Amino acid sequence: MSKKVENVGCPYCGVCCDDLVVTVSDDGKKILEVENACAIGNQIFHHATGGERVRLPRLRQPDGTYKDISYDEAIDYAANVLYKAKKPLIYGFGSTNCEGMAAAAKVAEKAGAVLDNCASICHGSSFLAMFDNGYPSCTLGETKNRADVIVYWGANPAHAHPRHMSRYSIFPRGFFTGKGHKSRKIIVVDPRHTDTAQVADIYLQVQQGHDYELFDAFRAVVRGHEIPDVVAGIRREQIVEVADILKKARFGTIFYGMGLCHSDGRNHNVDIAISLTRDLNDFTKWTIMAMRGHYNITGPGAVWSWQYGYPYCLDLTKRDIAHMNPGETSSIDLAMRDEVDAFINIGTDAGAHFPIDAVKHLRKHPWITIDPNICMASEISDLHIPVGIVGVEVPGIVYRMDNVPIQYRKVIDPPEGVISDEEVFERIHKRLCELEAEEVAKEPVKAAPEGVRVGE
Amino acid sequence: MQHNEVIRSMKTVTLTLTNPSELLLEGQSITPDNFAGKKAAEIATLDVWEGKQKGPLGKYFTVAGDGGATAADTRIILRGDCTRVKRIGQQMTAGEIIIEGNADMYIGGWMKGGKIHVKGNVDSFCGIGMEGGELIVDGNAKHHVGASPRGEWRGMKGGLIRVAGSVGNDTATFINGGTIIIGGDADIHVSTHGEGGTVVIKGDARGRVGGQMVKGDIYVYGTIENPLPGFKMVGEVEQEVDGETALFAHYIGDLGERHPISRGKTVYANLYTRI
Ligand code: SF4
């Protein structure tokens, strides 16, 4: 008899659908069916038991091939790399649980590493805008139950977050939004006429890279000022018309994506979107939300902000001082400037996502990949440590894009012997402590610290 | 009270980078404040950081000459390729630093007084959070010149930054006071969120000049490729800027942003473009 597991969370995108029903084979080893998930969500489950999985860590040999080694040997190798490096970088965490992130932070602090997550090449600019300008946000439940005007700006949920529109924004019938789609106005702002733009009532084809100017125009109009005839490719009349809709909404949410975070100006595009949201609250209730990509990429921001006060790009090389300044302590910049001498890629694929020059720089030094699957990063690594898939084989806490924590469950066991991200990091931490103790034992009388420490 | 003018004799410490680090160096100890009252041998024991490794300055630099009695009496000359030395002159309050070539990030960051002269180029975040003193760069600077540190909405408060060449983006973000003069061009975002101070761009500006700006002045001598819709022209004025008088078109803005009211009048930020 196959078994149905209900209320399963989907470990793929930031929508974090938690209404999946997964059918597991009799022996609990195979996933037979996944209900309610979108096509991508479906795939992530079937992928787990569909093909051959890596079951042991693999270490690169002098002849270039991989050789299977034990977890103990892999942990020892990783700990030694971190211990010897002057400035190691631990990056990723798009696809793991908060427990793994907390354990990794312990390792980073002990190793004096830079700790960064995929926000660095994604919504990191949103954090910078929030630091500068606040974040008048809400939960997705509030949007579903209250919003009558929805703006998607530089985001294409039809492809990137397939169930976002049906679960939370455009289509659902909520408490005060009983008519569903019929009672909502949808505005899409994007240089490309995307599939999301297809369902919009109003589509503004902003000139690529000029969102900031368009926001500025909206703000000026909301405050009753004149603006030029055309701004960022949009006619004045249309800007005035849309500004009027925004002001007359009962409750509105601006959902924004990479179109703001990763076009010229980045954090400033988000920053001025926040300013507009705030302005609109002089008239009615408006909120703004980042369309976070992976199912738990909001997690490291929550976990590390709690641990260190910063959500990403954490330079912990001074151990007792956390320093954060993207542009300097961000993974790509560190790689491009050749500032790091060891790299751990965890729960992401830097091999695929980083610019090739950054990869080349990082590859001059030891590169370790911790990932359930074979990916580009795992194939260019010195060491690949396989782990269980969070949300399928490993349970844990994840944060949805609106900062709501959700307890994910597992539906099957990981392949025999394969451990979790959390356990990998806990064991690396333990080994680092041992290495430190060995070092201390070697030189019992430590010389007094040289020189005077600045700022003390 | 009688003020006794002390005749100061500045002492010079020359640092020559003879053994460069593998990755980078964080040289926040290289300030007249830290060198004052120290002999060359003591200066050589000050900390610099290469990632998590702390080492004495003398491991990387040869140190010649002693510090003066106070910071104001201390001049530091840096020789050798300091392209990868960060934080020189950070938080300095007095004295002088001369960097003969290039330098890395945060040069003159949070500085309160004294003078830094860089004869080459600098990287990003130079003069951030500056409160006083002078930072002179003969070459180009990258991004965030005289900007506020991340999340800090009270930016540059005082002092003078002069970059002879061009600058990257995010110049003078959240500027509150002080003056920044750029000889060349500026990339996007000049004085974003500005609440005071003066920025002069003698070349062209790419765009987003004065976005979300509340108060303060910007002068652009060349063209602004993408002017913001939130700025409105109100007239022409003759103004003296950096020692020369010229005719400017006067704009006020950012009309999208909040503005204080002083003596019954709304205060706007001013943008002047040269005619
Ligand atoms: S919308 Fe996202 S979270 Fe929901 S099923 Fe699809 S991939 Fe999974």
XYZ file of C-alpha atoms and ligand atoms in Angstrom:
739
model
C 0.000 0.000 0.000
C 1.343 3.375 -0.920
C 1.159 6.132 1.647
C -0.147 9.695 1.203
C 1.627 12.486 3.121
C -0.411 15.683 3.407
C 0.474 19.348 4.035
C 3.924 18.933 2.599
C 5.962 22.091 1.935
C 7.558 22.572 -1.453
C 11.315 23.098 -1.344
C 11.591 25.080 -4.509
C 10.480 28.700 -4.760
C 9.791 31.476 -2.251
C 6.034 30.935 -2.427
C 6.598 27.956 -0.084
C 3.354 26.146 -0.957
C 2.543 24.003 2.062
C -0.503 22.221 0.690
C 1.235 19.483 -1.297
C 0.139 15.865 -1.076
C 2.903 13.382 -1.780
C 2.317 9.690 -2.424
C 5.196 7.462 -1.321
C 5.729 3.830 -2.290
C 5.164 0.976 0.109
C 8.809 0.632 1.130
C 9.031 4.413 1.728
C 11.804 4.681 -0.841
C 10.099 6.077 -3.927
C 7.968 9.127 -4.556
C 5.077 8.097 -6.799
C 2.906 11.178 -7.083
C 2.903 14.839 -6.091
C -0.413 16.709 -6.006
C -1.045 20.485 -5.941
C 2.507 21.459 -6.862
C 3.337 23.388 -10.009
C 5.555 21.824 -12.667
C 8.806 22.926 -11.028
C 7.683 21.847 -7.568
C 6.697 18.480 -8.952
C 10.107 18.015 -10.478
C 12.035 18.634 -7.267
C 10.303 15.672 -5.579
C 10.569 13.273 -8.486
C 14.192 14.188 -8.978
C 15.037 12.922 -5.474
C 14.314 9.297 -6.212
C 14.350 9.378 -9.975
C 18.031 8.892 -10.760
C 21.306 7.787 -9.233
C 22.351 9.773 -6.201
C 25.828 10.426 -4.875
C 26.088 8.522 -1.600
C 29.624 9.252 -0.427
C 31.835 12.339 -0.406
C 34.152 12.499 -3.387
C 37.686 13.898 -3.290
C 39.522 15.128 -6.371
C 42.642 13.071 -7.151
C 45.899 14.266 -8.741
C 44.793 12.725 -12.057
C 41.627 14.833 -11.997
C 39.157 12.074 -11.169
C 36.963 11.823 -8.092
C 37.515 9.148 -5.464
C 34.897 8.165 -2.874
C 35.973 8.884 0.690
C 34.256 8.583 4.069
C 32.328 11.426 5.714
C 35.004 11.548 8.441
C 37.738 12.101 5.880
C 35.656 14.734 4.102
C 34.922 16.609 7.345
C 38.622 16.563 8.220
C 39.562 17.874 4.788
C 36.993 20.693 4.946
C 37.983 21.699 8.483
C 41.657 21.826 7.523
C 40.953 23.959 4.460
C 38.986 26.426 6.586
C 41.563 26.388 9.340
C 44.517 27.127 7.090
C 42.906 29.751 4.871
C 43.434 33.413 5.681
C 40.025 34.434 4.414
C 37.700 31.573 3.506
C 34.292 32.221 1.954
C 31.190 30.165 2.751
C 28.439 30.956 0.284
C 25.041 29.627 -0.774
C 22.160 28.513 1.464
C 19.439 29.052 -1.120
C 18.274 25.499 -0.599
C 18.734 24.367 2.943
C 16.968 24.751 6.284
C 17.555 27.312 9.029
C 19.126 24.660 11.233
C 21.846 24.184 8.588
C 22.332 27.942 8.311
C 22.804 28.351 12.057
C 25.333 25.500 12.132
C 27.201 27.037 9.184
C 27.374 30.367 11.006
C 29.032 28.621 13.943
C 31.621 27.239 11.525
C 32.162 30.627 9.872
C 32.734 32.319 13.197
C 35.156 29.669 14.351
C 37.014 29.659 11.035
C 37.105 33.453 10.668
C 35.318 33.227 7.352
C 33.107 35.411 5.236
C 29.548 34.122 5.362
C 27.282 34.999 2.489
C 24.094 33.738 0.899
C 22.526 33.850 -2.545
C 20.906 37.195 -1.716
C 24.355 38.511 -2.579
C 23.546 38.007 -6.260
C 19.769 38.350 -5.846
C 17.738 40.356 -3.308
C 20.742 41.625 -1.336
C 20.095 45.061 -2.756
C 16.677 44.878 -1.077
C 18.379 44.574 2.286
C 20.442 47.667 1.590
C 17.297 49.587 0.701
C 15.579 48.344 3.860
C 18.535 49.458 5.983
C 18.285 52.910 4.452
C 14.548 53.321 4.179
C 12.593 50.738 6.182
C 10.261 48.032 4.917
C 6.523 48.699 5.088
C 5.579 45.118 4.310
C 2.861 42.631 5.191
C 2.269 38.893 5.037
C 0.976 37.139 1.950
C -2.161 36.332 3.926
C -2.898 40.034 4.314
C -2.483 40.563 0.600
C -4.788 37.647 -0.147
C -7.472 38.798 2.271
C -7.308 42.535 1.754
C -5.593 43.720 -1.397
C -7.644 45.157 -4.241
C -4.698 46.593 -6.187
C -1.617 44.493 -6.961
C 1.521 45.778 -8.622
C 4.155 43.421 -10.019
C 7.211 45.525 -10.794
C 10.164 43.866 -12.506
C 8.882 40.444 -11.478
C 7.530 37.593 -13.556
C 5.776 35.179 -11.180
C 4.103 33.367 -14.071
C 7.487 31.727 -14.599
C 9.526 32.251 -11.436
C 6.849 31.770 -8.757
C 4.146 29.816 -10.593
C 1.540 29.621 -7.796
C 2.089 33.118 -6.383
C -0.758 34.679 -8.335
C -3.232 31.897 -7.606
C -2.431 31.467 -3.920
C -1.897 35.019 -2.739
C -2.308 37.883 -5.126
C -4.582 37.903 -8.158
C -6.982 34.976 -8.070
C -7.733 33.839 -4.494
C -10.946 34.810 -2.744
C -10.022 36.216 0.643
C -11.919 37.515 3.657
C -12.471 41.013 2.259
C -11.801 40.017 -1.315
C -14.626 37.544 -1.889
C -14.878 38.279 -5.589
C -11.318 37.151 -6.206
C -9.851 38.228 -9.481
C -12.933 40.284 -10.455
C -12.479 42.756 -7.628
C -8.768 43.264 -8.123
C -6.790 45.613 -10.336
C -3.489 44.231 -11.574
C -0.708 46.536 -12.700
C 2.456 45.125 -14.219
C 5.563 47.235 -14.829
C 8.257 45.519 -16.873
C 10.389 46.301 -19.911
C 9.368 42.912 -21.336
C 5.800 41.915 -22.109
C 5.971 38.847 -19.880
C 3.361 36.166 -19.267
C 2.568 38.000 -16.039
C 1.878 41.133 -18.088
C -0.721 39.067 -19.993
C -2.999 38.975 -16.956
C -2.551 42.667 -16.113
C -5.306 45.269 -16.344
C -2.645 47.886 -16.915
C 0.784 47.176 -18.309
C 3.513 49.828 -18.251
C 6.433 49.047 -20.504
C 9.113 50.957 -18.645
C 12.305 51.706 -20.503
C 14.932 49.216 -19.352
C 17.083 50.629 -16.535
C 14.858 53.664 -15.910
C 12.561 52.388 -13.166
C 14.034 54.913 -10.751
C 12.906 57.812 -12.920
C 9.420 56.298 -13.198
C 9.159 55.957 -9.417
C 10.315 59.547 -9.062
C 7.579 60.609 -11.478
C 4.935 58.657 -9.522
C 6.082 60.270 -6.307
C 5.993 63.762 -7.807
C 2.468 63.150 -9.162
C 1.252 61.705 -5.847
C 2.444 64.952 -4.227
C 0.601 66.982 -6.832
C 3.509 68.187 -8.964
C 3.841 68.468 -12.726
C 6.048 65.998 -14.565
C 7.472 65.895 -18.113
C 5.324 64.552 -21.005
C 7.124 61.222 -21.077
C 9.112 59.564 -18.305
C 11.019 56.304 -18.826
C 8.998 55.635 -21.959
C 5.595 56.103 -20.238
C 3.226 58.963 -21.133
C 2.303 61.454 -18.431
C -1.449 60.749 -18.713
C -0.877 57.090 -17.994
C 1.352 57.847 -15.004
C -1.324 60.174 -13.626
C -4.030 57.552 -14.231
C -2.091 54.819 -12.455
C -1.122 57.145 -9.590
C -4.826 57.781 -9.108
C -5.591 54.051 -8.953
C -2.806 53.580 -6.396
C -4.165 56.386 -4.225
C -7.743 55.102 -4.369
C -6.914 51.492 -3.498
C -8.315 50.039 -0.286
C -5.186 47.992 0.232
C -2.308 47.542 -2.182
C 0.861 45.509 -2.414
C 3.846 46.134 -4.651
C 5.629 42.876 -5.432
C 9.018 43.492 -7.002
C 11.731 41.258 -8.348
C 15.062 41.223 -10.088
C 13.942 43.987 -12.453
C 14.598 46.403 -9.599
C 17.310 44.534 -7.697
C 19.472 43.860 -10.685
C 19.160 46.730 -13.062
C 21.296 49.864 -12.747
C 21.060 51.421 -9.308
C 19.852 48.223 -7.616
C 19.195 49.117 -3.978
C 18.157 52.611 -4.997
C 15.394 51.234 -7.218
C 14.044 49.305 -4.253
C 14.680 52.258 -1.961
C 12.539 54.627 -4.027
C 9.847 51.933 -4.366
C 9.764 51.892 -0.564
C 9.556 55.699 -0.562
C 6.562 55.545 -2.926
C 4.914 52.925 -0.695
C 5.378 55.212 2.270
C 3.997 58.204 0.354
C 0.898 56.226 -0.603
C 0.240 55.479 3.055
C -0.698 59.149 3.410
C -3.796 58.229 1.390
C -4.523 54.547 2.010
C -2.819 51.313 3.009
C 0.079 50.190 0.824
C 2.663 47.515 1.385
C 5.710 46.230 -0.487
C 7.283 42.810 -0.727
C 10.399 41.329 -2.273
C 9.724 38.297 -4.474
C 12.400 36.169 -2.811
C 13.529 33.405 -5.122
C 14.272 30.136 -3.330
C 12.026 28.574 -0.720
C 14.339 29.417 2.172
C 16.522 32.230 0.917
C 14.698 34.453 3.399
C 16.031 32.082 6.082
C 19.703 33.110 6.247
C 18.646 36.762 6.528
C 16.462 35.917 9.511
C 18.920 33.518 11.159
C 22.097 35.563 10.720
C 20.472 38.887 11.540
C 19.511 37.291 14.811
C 23.015 35.884 15.328
C 25.140 38.783 14.059
C 22.909 41.721 13.237
C 23.386 41.454 9.474
C 21.552 39.318 6.935
C 24.321 38.622 4.416
C 27.894 39.488 3.305
C 29.160 38.902 6.837
C 32.887 39.308 7.262
C 33.639 37.322 10.426
C 37.404 37.290 9.915
C 37.814 39.330 13.097
C 35.568 36.788 14.840
C 34.270 39.065 17.585
C 33.353 41.853 15.149
C 30.841 41.279 12.355
C 31.470 43.589 9.422
C 29.127 43.900 6.460
C 29.574 46.022 3.393
C 28.426 44.651 0.049
C 30.759 45.896 -2.647
C 33.572 44.727 -0.409
C 32.333 41.727 1.570
C 30.009 40.360 -1.121
C 30.986 37.036 -2.687
C 31.377 38.210 -6.271
C 33.440 41.238 -5.284
C 35.638 39.143 -3.020
C 36.173 36.645 -5.825
C 36.829 39.244 -8.509
C 39.292 41.045 -6.257
C 41.045 37.791 -5.344
C 40.454 38.449 -1.679
C 39.556 34.940 -0.564
C 41.661 31.795 -0.479
C 39.132 29.007 0.100
C 35.530 28.517 -0.957
C 32.640 26.432 0.331
C 29.621 26.306 -1.960
C 26.586 25.041 -0.042
C 23.029 24.554 -1.237
C 23.468 26.506 -4.455
C 25.460 26.304 -7.652
C 28.089 29.020 -7.823
C 29.603 27.202 -10.773
C 26.489 28.001 -12.763
C 25.518 31.372 -11.254
C 28.788 33.253 -10.825
C 30.489 35.144 -13.637
C 33.175 32.990 -15.192
C 35.972 35.301 -14.008
C 34.789 34.988 -10.425
C 34.746 31.211 -10.772
C 38.274 31.248 -12.222
C 39.585 33.306 -9.319
C 37.913 31.096 -6.730
C 39.162 27.996 -8.463
C 42.783 28.978 -7.773
C 42.119 27.910 -4.194
C 40.421 24.922 -2.540
C 36.730 24.658 -3.517
C 34.309 22.461 -1.585
C 30.715 21.829 -2.639
C 28.042 20.622 -0.239
C 24.988 19.650 -2.262
C 22.618 16.677 -2.651
C 23.075 16.603 -6.399
C 25.652 16.730 -9.109
C 25.782 20.315 -10.337
C 28.329 22.501 -12.102
C 29.926 23.480 -8.795
C 30.252 19.865 -7.659
C 31.982 18.958 -10.895
C 34.744 21.558 -10.577
C 35.272 21.068 -6.838
C 38.130 19.543 -4.926
C 35.624 17.934 -2.612
C 31.926 17.186 -3.010
C 29.959 16.284 0.111
C 26.494 14.900 -0.672
C 23.649 15.684 1.744
C 19.952 14.914 2.101
C 17.424 17.095 0.272
C 15.708 19.488 2.676
C 11.929 19.322 2.424
C 12.070 15.864 0.858
C 14.477 13.849 3.009
C 15.352 16.300 5.785
C 12.818 18.315 7.813
C 13.436 21.836 9.098
C 12.357 25.445 9.389
C 12.150 27.624 6.301
C 11.147 31.266 5.902
C 8.650 32.162 3.213
C 9.198 35.329 1.139
C 7.060 37.320 3.609
C 9.268 36.279 6.554
C 6.773 33.741 7.864
C 8.538 30.647 9.227
C 7.123 27.285 8.183
C 8.064 23.867 9.516
C 8.875 21.629 6.568
C 8.630 17.874 6.860
C 10.359 14.988 5.187
C 8.501 12.463 3.082
C 11.208 9.838 2.557
C 14.574 8.924 4.071
C 17.792 10.130 2.479
C 19.888 7.494 0.667
C 21.555 5.261 3.226
C 24.427 6.912 5.047
C 23.808 10.392 3.608
C 23.680 13.072 6.335
C 22.096 16.543 6.517
C 23.697 19.972 5.928
C 23.296 20.664 9.624
C 25.205 17.546 10.604
C 27.975 18.287 8.100
C 28.506 21.742 9.599
C 28.209 20.566 13.188
C 30.910 18.007 12.498
C 33.149 20.519 10.716
C 32.736 22.810 13.726
C 33.740 20.037 16.086
C 36.806 19.244 13.987
C 37.767 22.950 13.876
C 37.632 23.081 17.676
C 39.907 20.035 17.798
C 42.384 21.605 15.368
C 42.425 24.739 17.468
C 43.044 22.731 20.633
C 45.883 20.822 18.922
C 47.488 24.119 17.933
C 47.241 25.478 21.460
C 48.728 22.272 22.855
C 51.687 22.620 20.490
C 52.644 26.053 21.797
C 51.501 26.154 25.406
C 52.930 29.584 26.169
C 51.406 31.887 23.591
C 53.324 35.076 22.971
C 51.531 38.194 24.099
C 49.656 39.796 21.217
C 51.945 41.887 19.121
C 51.404 45.587 18.949
C 48.420 47.567 20.003
C 44.966 46.861 18.661
C 43.387 49.822 17.077
C 40.187 51.038 18.621
C 40.747 49.357 21.969
C 43.207 83.690 27.879
C 46.463 84.108 26.114
C 46.814 81.625 23.312
C 50.365 80.481 22.893
C 51.150 79.634 19.324
C 53.401 76.584 19.383
C 55.802 76.385 16.517
C 55.220 72.916 15.217
C 57.822 70.800 13.582
C 56.173 68.036 11.651
C 57.883 64.679 11.770
C 57.709 62.326 8.841
C 57.251 58.565 8.949
C 57.889 56.860 5.644
C 56.292 53.475 5.070
C 57.486 51.499 2.080
C 55.529 48.431 1.096
C 58.328 45.959 0.495
C 56.613 42.660 1.247
C 53.064 42.823 -0.145
C 50.378 40.574 1.284
C 48.972 37.690 -0.708
C 45.318 38.733 -0.485
C 44.880 42.223 0.899
C 45.835 44.367 3.856
C 43.620 46.235 6.252
C 45.645 49.175 7.459
C 43.339 51.026 9.819
C 46.272 51.574 12.131
C 48.015 53.738 9.534
C 46.944 57.132 10.857
C 48.834 60.028 12.390
C 46.776 59.441 15.535
C 48.185 55.938 15.945
C 51.735 56.891 14.948
C 52.020 59.964 17.170
C 54.468 59.633 20.032
C 55.875 56.367 18.704
C 59.353 55.524 17.492
C 59.772 53.756 14.133
C 60.303 50.413 15.877
C 57.055 50.783 17.808
C 55.162 51.781 14.695
C 56.400 48.586 13.069
C 54.598 46.574 15.761
C 51.163 48.090 15.088
C 48.547 45.650 13.814
C 47.466 45.200 10.244
C 45.136 42.442 9.099
C 45.200 40.074 6.173
C 41.861 38.336 6.500
C 41.869 36.606 9.864
C 45.634 36.868 10.243
C 46.877 39.714 12.337
C 50.449 40.762 11.714
C 52.752 43.602 12.639
C 52.980 46.453 10.171
C 56.709 45.850 9.945
C 56.108 42.472 8.323
C 54.860 44.207 5.196
C 56.331 47.717 5.345
C 59.731 49.110 6.152
C 59.281 51.955 8.581
C 61.614 54.949 8.522
C 61.343 57.911 10.867
C 59.492 58.472 14.133
C 56.056 59.910 14.731
C 55.604 63.459 15.981
C 54.502 64.338 19.488
C 50.866 64.558 18.456
C 48.825 63.524 15.440
C 48.980 67.060 14.121
C 52.780 66.854 14.136
C 52.863 63.592 12.225
C 53.146 63.175 8.499
C 53.010 59.705 6.932
C 54.341 58.999 3.464
C 53.375 55.707 1.825
C 55.570 54.334 -0.926
C 55.306 51.153 -2.946
C 52.167 49.749 -4.516
C 49.376 50.198 -1.984
C 46.630 49.226 -4.454
C 45.585 46.494 -2.036
C 45.945 48.358 1.226
C 42.582 49.371 2.695
C 41.531 51.832 5.380
C 44.579 54.119 5.352
C 43.771 57.251 7.331
C 40.498 55.857 8.598
C 39.125 57.922 11.498
C 42.170 60.217 11.545
C 41.704 63.507 13.336
C 44.831 65.488 12.413
C 48.192 65.342 10.660
C 48.938 64.414 7.104
C 49.138 61.321 4.906
C 50.685 61.302 1.463
C 50.155 58.190 -0.645
C 52.582 58.251 -3.543
C 50.620 55.839 -5.734
C 47.241 54.048 -5.658
C 45.349 52.936 -2.604
C 42.424 50.616 -1.937
C 39.064 51.053 -0.186
C 37.962 53.264 2.717
C 40.809 55.767 2.384
C 39.899 58.627 4.720
C 36.740 56.869 5.840
C 35.124 58.510 8.879
C 37.984 61.045 8.975
C 37.552 64.015 11.269
C 40.547 66.204 10.479
C 43.951 66.456 8.849
C 44.757 65.869 5.223
C 45.209 62.895 2.919
C 46.728 63.287 -0.512
C 46.579 60.275 -2.845
C 48.644 60.744 -5.983
C 47.124 57.768 -7.794
C 43.662 56.181 -7.879
C 41.543 54.895 -5.051
C 38.924 52.163 -4.913
C 35.410 52.418 -3.409
C 34.099 53.803 -0.098
C 36.717 56.551 0.224
C 35.754 59.381 2.531
C 32.597 57.612 3.675
C 31.038 59.027 6.809
C 33.543 61.914 6.697
C 33.213 64.635 9.321
C 36.146 66.952 8.640
C 39.563 67.341 7.062
C 40.617 67.050 3.467
C 40.872 64.092 1.117
C 42.588 64.856 -2.179
C 42.788 62.243 -4.953
C 44.776 63.088 -8.069
C 43.446 60.129 -10.058
C 40.022 58.460 -10.176
C 37.884 57.071 -7.400
C 35.441 54.195 -7.657
C 32.058 54.074 -5.962
C 30.550 55.593 -2.817
C 32.875 58.609 -2.575
C 31.814 60.573 0.506
C 28.710 58.411 0.856
C 27.219 57.204 4.116
C 28.034 53.743 5.401
C 25.315 51.140 4.739
C 22.147 51.812 6.646
C 23.409 55.130 8.032
C 21.052 57.947 7.111
C 23.319 60.651 8.498
C 26.021 60.793 5.827
C 29.041 63.031 5.299
C 28.917 65.898 7.779
C 31.893 68.060 6.882
C 35.285 68.323 5.258
C 36.386 68.481 1.661
C 36.873 65.718 -0.874
C 38.513 66.540 -4.154
C 38.851 63.926 -6.896
C 40.637 65.207 -9.974
C 39.448 62.343 -12.176
C 36.134 60.563 -12.452
C 34.051 58.713 -9.888
C 31.787 55.686 -9.963
C 28.236 55.543 -8.671
C 26.711 56.540 -5.340
C 28.653 59.726 -4.744
C 27.613 61.565 -1.574
C 24.651 59.338 -0.648
C 22.847 60.846 2.381
C 25.243 63.826 2.395
C 24.559 66.201 5.278
C 27.383 68.702 4.999
C 30.850 69.288 3.582
C 31.950 69.623 -0.011
C 32.834 67.141 -2.736
C 34.435 68.371 -5.948
C 34.827 65.939 -8.844
C 37.021 67.088 -11.718
C 35.737 64.497 -14.182
C 32.510 62.576 -14.725
C 30.207 60.878 -12.249
C 28.262 57.674 -12.791
C 24.656 57.327 -11.575
C 23.389 58.492 -8.180
C 24.783 61.746 -6.900
C 23.631 63.015 -3.474
C 20.800 60.485 -3.294
C 18.798 61.134 -0.084
C 20.954 64.261 0.422
C 20.092 66.513 3.351
C 22.782 69.168 2.898
C 26.317 69.743 1.691
C 27.605 70.606 -1.769
C 28.672 68.382 -4.638
C 30.345 69.778 -7.752
C 30.716 67.614 -10.866
C 32.910 69.385 -13.382
C 32.360 66.783 -16.073
C 29.164 64.947 -17.051
C 26.785 63.053 -14.819
C 25.039 59.943 -16.106
C 21.828 60.296 -14.195
C 19.824 60.102 -10.975
C 21.340 63.367 -9.814
C 19.663 64.405 -6.567
C 17.153 61.565 -6.366
C 15.116 61.550 -3.098
C 17.108 64.641 -2.137
C 15.699 66.871 0.585
C 18.226 69.697 0.924
C 21.695 70.649 -0.309
C 23.333 71.784 -3.532
C 24.655 70.059 -6.631
C 26.525 71.708 -9.509
C 26.998 69.920 -12.811
C 29.203 71.638 -15.400
C 28.688 69.123 -18.191
C 25.486 67.365 -19.181
C 23.156 65.094 -17.252
C 22.356 62.198 -19.542
C 19.128 61.237 -17.773
C 17.704 64.076 -15.699
C 15.099 63.186 -13.075
C 11.456 64.167 -13.553
C 11.352 65.392 -9.948
C 13.508 68.460 -10.695
C 11.937 71.668 -11.986
C 13.765 74.633 -13.500
C 13.095 77.887 -11.688
C 15.505 80.354 -13.302
C 19.078 81.285 -14.058
C 21.653 82.407 -11.532
C 25.249 83.526 -11.466
C 27.253 81.724 -8.823
C 30.825 81.463 -7.684
C 31.901 77.842 -7.480
C 35.386 76.668 -6.557
C 36.906 80.041 -7.288
C 35.215 80.782 -10.616
C 31.994 82.540 -11.427
C 29.607 81.191 -14.032
C 25.982 81.236 -15.142
C 23.818 78.271 -14.117
C 20.324 77.020 -14.782
C 18.711 76.551 -11.379
C 16.449 73.569 -10.646
C 14.698 72.615 -7.420
C 13.748 69.128 -6.306
C 13.347 66.306 -5.680
C 9.663 67.203 -5.860
C 8.772 63.588 -5.145
C 10.504 63.743 -1.757
C 9.357 65.278 1.554
C 10.695 68.770 2.252
C 10.956 70.773 5.445
C 9.285 74.157 5.804
C 11.449 76.945 7.158
C 10.001 80.401 7.934
C 6.876 79.610 5.990
C 8.783 78.513 2.890
C 9.394 75.008 1.615
C 13.080 74.202 1.426
C 14.176 72.273 -1.658
C 17.470 70.845 -2.828
C 19.155 72.885 -5.559
C 20.609 71.566 -8.759
C 22.615 73.958 -10.918
C 23.699 73.064 -14.421
C 26.157 75.283 -16.213
C 24.892 77.213 -19.189
S 4.869 27.812 -6.691
Fe 6.898 27.472 -5.860
S 6.578 26.617 -3.833
Fe 4.653 26.423 -4.964
S 4.731 24.396 -5.889
Fe 5.559 25.796 -7.420
S 7.777 25.804 -7.053
Fe 6.805 24.883 -5.252
